[in-house]
Amino acid sequence: MPGKLYNILVPVDFTGRSKWAISKAIELANTFQCNIHLVHVVSKNLLPLVPVDASMLLPYDITADLKNARKKLELLKETYQHHLCGEGKIEISLLQGRPSHQLVKYIEQYDMDLVVVGLSKFNLIHRILSSVSISQLARKTNVPALAIRSSGLVSHFKKIVLPLTDEVPVRRIKFATLLARTFQSTVYLVSLRKDGNAAEQVVNKTLQVIQSLSTIPVQCFLLEGKNLAKSTLDFSKRINADLIMANPLKEFHMPGWWNRITRKLLSYGSKIPVITVDKNNEQAPQSQSQTQS
């Protein structure tokens, strides 16, 4: 996990959800003085989300789509470039192929530090596709993915909620610490009380790791309930949290059979922005010899 952000990727599809993802990316870019990469993937394999008409039965020529998408990307760059302050700039890229595959390649090739994804309000198909996309990006690239909707366009992250399962989430800890230092935030560690001593031990170990990295304020809570995603969301609403940091594990799926069928992640059940950070085998620091911030 880098000590700062250098490059932010925003997958764009030229809808409203792309606009608020770009707006959030600009806020972060101005804070961290980093670059924004607006990327659109043209794929003739995607099924249309509108009723099929006769024109769709004709031979498909992707050239027109590529030309049209290029113009739209250039317009987005021209529109938003003046919103950036300082050293950051906007890069645009037009890719062709399977979106998930192309985005993973781009993230790895150009060393992205964060992906910002705009979410639909009511589109069920987009919810399912976005849930899959967010999970895959986090798993395959080890790059955090921030899911944002229009109601989540806060200009700061003063209260960051970090839900815990059965192990110390080192990558999420480091990213939460980075954000908390930058925004002068408080980090809230939460776990389910039903897990008893195990939950308390993980909370205490996570607290120790954070204290070895920084002097940011931290509060710890054991929550009631059976589902970590729901309990975390309820807690976050009560404290008016600005950000939740989860990972793609099943513990972060909302409860209920319909939510399981539609793969409703915490990111889609929350009006509060959610960053998905995949876990890895990174070990927690063993001492407090690191420089305090």
mmCIF file with all atom_site columns, C-alpha atoms in Angstrom, residues 202-280:
data_model
loop_
_atom_site.group_PDB
_atom_site.id
_atom_site.type_symbol
_atom_site.label_atom_id
_atom_site.label_alt_id
_atom_site.label_comp_id
_atom_site.label_asym_id
_atom_site.label_entity_id
_atom_site.label_seq_id
_atom_site.pdbx_PDB_ins_code
_atom_site.Cartn_x
_atom_site.Cartn_y
_atom_site.Cartn_z
_atom_site.occupancy
_atom_site.B_iso_or_equiv
_atom_site.pdbx_formal_charge
_atom_site.auth_seq_id
_atom_site.auth_comp_id
_atom_site.auth_asym_id
_atom_site.auth_atom_id
_atom_site.pdbx_PDB_model_num
ATOM 1  C CA . VAL A 1 202 ? -8.838  -9.082  16.803 1.00 0.00 ? 202 VAL A CA 1
ATOM 2  C CA . VAL A 1 203 ? -9.994  -5.568  17.728 1.00 0.00 ? 203 VAL A CA 1
ATOM 3  C CA . ASN A 1 204 ? -7.159  -5.215  20.252 1.00 0.00 ? 204 ASN A CA 1
ATOM 4  C CA . LYS A 1 205 ? -4.542  -6.522  17.813 1.00 0.00 ? 205 LYS A CA 1
ATOM 5  C CA . THR A 1 206 ? -5.801  -4.194  15.086 1.00 0.00 ? 206 THR A CA 1
ATOM 6  C CA . LEU A 1 207 ? -5.650  -1.273  17.519 1.00 0.00 ? 207 LEU A CA 1
ATOM 7  C CA . GLN A 1 208 ? -2.031  -2.138  18.320 1.00 0.00 ? 208 GLN A CA 1
ATOM 8  C CA . VAL A 1 209 ? -1.105  -2.193  14.629 1.00 0.00 ? 209 VAL A CA 1
ATOM 9  C CA . ILE A 1 210 ? -2.698  1.208   14.027 1.00 0.00 ? 210 ILE A CA 1
ATOM 10 C CA . GLN A 1 211 ? -0.906  2.642   17.057 1.00 0.00 ? 211 GLN A CA 1
ATOM 11 C CA . SER A 1 212 ? 2.388   1.309   15.662 1.00 0.00 ? 212 SER A CA 1
ATOM 12 C CA . LEU A 1 213 ? 1.769   3.234   12.446 1.00 0.00 ? 213 LEU A CA 1
ATOM 13 C CA . SER A 1 214 ? 0.292   6.521   13.589 1.00 0.00 ? 214 SER A CA 1
ATOM 14 C CA . THR A 1 215 ? -1.165  8.577   16.412 1.00 0.00 ? 215 THR A CA 1
ATOM 15 C CA . ILE A 1 216 ? -4.556  8.961   14.701 1.00 0.00 ? 216 ILE A CA 1
ATOM 16 C CA . PRO A 1 217 ? -7.556  8.737   17.076 1.00 0.00 ? 217 PRO A CA 1
ATOM 17 C CA . VAL A 1 218 ? -9.185  5.294   17.217 1.00 0.00 ? 218 VAL A CA 1
ATOM 18 C CA . GLN A 1 219 ? -12.373 4.059   18.896 1.00 0.00 ? 219 GLN A CA 1
ATOM 19 C CA . CYS A 1 220 ? -13.380 0.402   19.326 1.00 0.00 ? 220 CYS A CA 1
ATOM 20 C CA . PHE A 1 221 ? -16.878 -1.104  19.443 1.00 0.00 ? 221 PHE A CA 1
ATOM 21 C CA . LEU A 1 222 ? -18.393 -4.596  19.649 1.00 0.00 ? 222 LEU A CA 1
ATOM 22 C CA . LEU A 1 223 ? -21.717 -4.597  17.819 1.00 0.00 ? 223 LEU A CA 1
ATOM 23 C CA . GLU A 1 224 ? -24.870 -6.627  18.316 1.00 0.00 ? 224 GLU A CA 1
ATOM 24 C CA . GLY A 1 225 ? -26.303 -8.690  15.466 1.00 0.00 ? 225 GLY A CA 1
ATOM 25 C CA . LYS A 1 226 ? -25.618 -11.731 13.304 1.00 0.00 ? 226 LYS A CA 1
ATOM 26 C CA . ASN A 1 227 ? -24.545 -10.105 10.015 1.00 0.00 ? 227 ASN A CA 1
ATOM 27 C CA . LEU A 1 228 ? -21.406 -7.971  9.998  1.00 0.00 ? 228 LEU A CA 1
ATOM 28 C CA . ALA A 1 229 ? -22.432 -5.952  6.929  1.00 0.00 ? 229 ALA A CA 1
ATOM 29 C CA . LYS A 1 230 ? -25.818 -4.972  8.369  1.00 0.00 ? 230 LYS A CA 1
ATOM 30 C CA . SER A 1 231 ? -24.468 -4.229  11.857 1.00 0.00 ? 231 SER A CA 1
ATOM 31 C CA . THR A 1 232 ? -21.656 -2.149  10.374 1.00 0.00 ? 232 THR A CA 1
ATOM 32 C CA . LEU A 1 233 ? -24.098 -0.204  8.227  1.00 0.00 ? 233 LEU A CA 1
ATOM 33 C CA . ASP A 1 234 ? -26.461 0.453   11.157 1.00 0.00 ? 234 ASP A CA 1
ATOM 34 C CA . PHE A 1 235 ? -23.549 1.625   13.313 1.00 0.00 ? 235 PHE A CA 1
ATOM 35 C CA . SER A 1 236 ? -22.192 3.849   10.531 1.00 0.00 ? 236 SER A CA 1
ATOM 36 C CA . LYS A 1 237 ? -25.565 5.533   10.122 1.00 0.00 ? 237 LYS A CA 1
ATOM 37 C CA . ARG A 1 238 ? -25.796 6.202   13.881 1.00 0.00 ? 238 ARG A CA 1
ATOM 38 C CA . ILE A 1 239 ? -22.441 7.978   14.011 1.00 0.00 ? 239 ILE A CA 1
ATOM 39 C CA . ASN A 1 240 ? -22.891 9.704   10.620 1.00 0.00 ? 240 ASN A CA 1
ATOM 40 C CA . ALA A 1 241 ? -19.810 7.998   9.211  1.00 0.00 ? 241 ALA A CA 1
ATOM 41 C CA . ASP A 1 242 ? -18.217 9.296   6.015  1.00 0.00 ? 242 ASP A CA 1
ATOM 42 C CA . LEU A 1 243 ? -16.554 6.081   4.836  1.00 0.00 ? 243 LEU A CA 1
ATOM 43 C CA . ILE A 1 244 ? -16.687 2.311   5.387  1.00 0.00 ? 244 ILE A CA 1
ATOM 44 C CA . MET A 1 245 ? -13.722 0.079   4.564  1.00 0.00 ? 245 MET A CA 1
ATOM 45 C CA . ALA A 1 246 ? -14.672 -3.525  3.728  1.00 0.00 ? 246 ALA A CA 1
ATOM 46 C CA . ASN A 1 247 ? -13.333 -6.403  1.631  1.00 0.00 ? 247 ASN A CA 1
ATOM 47 C CA . PRO A 1 248 ? -14.951 -8.861  -0.839 1.00 0.00 ? 248 PRO A CA 1
ATOM 48 C CA . LEU A 1 249 ? -15.476 -11.628 1.740  1.00 0.00 ? 249 LEU A CA 1
ATOM 49 C CA . LYS A 1 250 ? -18.932 -13.132 2.153  1.00 0.00 ? 250 LYS A CA 1
ATOM 50 C CA . GLU A 1 251 ? -19.149 -11.436 5.568  1.00 0.00 ? 251 GLU A CA 1
ATOM 51 C CA . PHE A 1 252 ? -19.653 -8.163  3.736  1.00 0.00 ? 252 PHE A CA 1
ATOM 52 C CA . HIS A 1 253 ? -22.733 -9.282  1.788  1.00 0.00 ? 253 HIS A CA 1
ATOM 53 C CA . MET A 1 254 ? -26.057 -7.921  3.000  1.00 0.00 ? 254 MET A CA 1
ATOM 54 C CA . PRO A 1 255 ? -28.375 -10.532 4.614  1.00 0.00 ? 255 PRO A CA 1
ATOM 55 C CA . GLY A 1 256 ? -31.428 -12.084 2.968  1.00 0.00 ? 256 GLY A CA 1
ATOM 56 C CA . TRP A 1 257 ? -31.937 -14.541 0.105  1.00 0.00 ? 257 TRP A CA 1
ATOM 57 C CA . TRP A 1 258 ? -32.653 -11.821 -2.474 1.00 0.00 ? 258 TRP A CA 1
ATOM 58 C CA . ASN A 1 259 ? -29.482 -9.962  -1.540 1.00 0.00 ? 259 ASN A CA 1
ATOM 59 C CA . ARG A 1 260 ? -27.502 -13.190 -1.908 1.00 0.00 ? 260 ARG A CA 1
ATOM 60 C CA . ILE A 1 261 ? -29.009 -13.859 -5.340 1.00 0.00 ? 261 ILE A CA 1
ATOM 61 C CA . THR A 1 262 ? -28.226 -10.328 -6.549 1.00 0.00 ? 262 THR A CA 1
ATOM 62 C CA . ARG A 1 263 ? -24.821 -10.275 -4.818 1.00 0.00 ? 263 ARG A CA 1
ATOM 63 C CA . LYS A 1 264 ? -25.697 -7.167  -2.858 1.00 0.00 ? 264 LYS A CA 1
ATOM 64 C CA . LEU A 1 265 ? -22.421 -6.154  -1.256 1.00 0.00 ? 265 LEU A CA 1
ATOM 65 C CA . LEU A 1 266 ? -22.181 -3.702  1.611  1.00 0.00 ? 266 LEU A CA 1
ATOM 66 C CA . SER A 1 267 ? -21.123 -1.127  -1.007 1.00 0.00 ? 267 SER A CA 1
ATOM 67 C CA . TYR A 1 268 ? -24.549 -1.369  -2.669 1.00 0.00 ? 268 TYR A CA 1
ATOM 68 C CA . GLY A 1 269 ? -26.539 -1.469  0.544  1.00 0.00 ? 269 GLY A CA 1
ATOM 69 C CA . SER A 1 270 ? -24.953 1.721   1.836  1.00 0.00 ? 270 SER A CA 1
ATOM 70 C CA . LYS A 1 271 ? -25.536 5.370   0.998  1.00 0.00 ? 271 LYS A CA 1
ATOM 71 C CA . ILE A 1 272 ? -22.231 5.951   2.783  1.00 0.00 ? 272 ILE A CA 1
ATOM 72 C CA . PRO A 1 273 ? -19.207 5.508   0.471  1.00 0.00 ? 273 PRO A CA 1
ATOM 73 C CA . VAL A 1 274 ? -17.550 2.085   0.798  1.00 0.00 ? 274 VAL A CA 1
ATOM 74 C CA . ILE A 1 275 ? -13.960 1.213   -0.112 1.00 0.00 ? 275 ILE A CA 1
ATOM 75 C CA . THR A 1 276 ? -13.371 -2.451  -0.942 1.00 0.00 ? 276 THR A CA 1
ATOM 76 C CA . VAL A 1 277 ? -9.838  -3.622  -0.169 1.00 0.00 ? 277 VAL A CA 1
ATOM 77 C CA . ASP A 1 278 ? -8.899  -7.240  -0.749 1.00 0.00 ? 278 ASP A CA 1
ATOM 78 C CA . LYS A 1 279 ? -6.919  -9.100  1.882  1.00 0.00 ? 279 LYS A CA 1
ATOM 79 C CA . ASN A 1 280 ? -3.462  -10.551 1.264  1.00 0.00 ? 280 ASN A CA 1
#
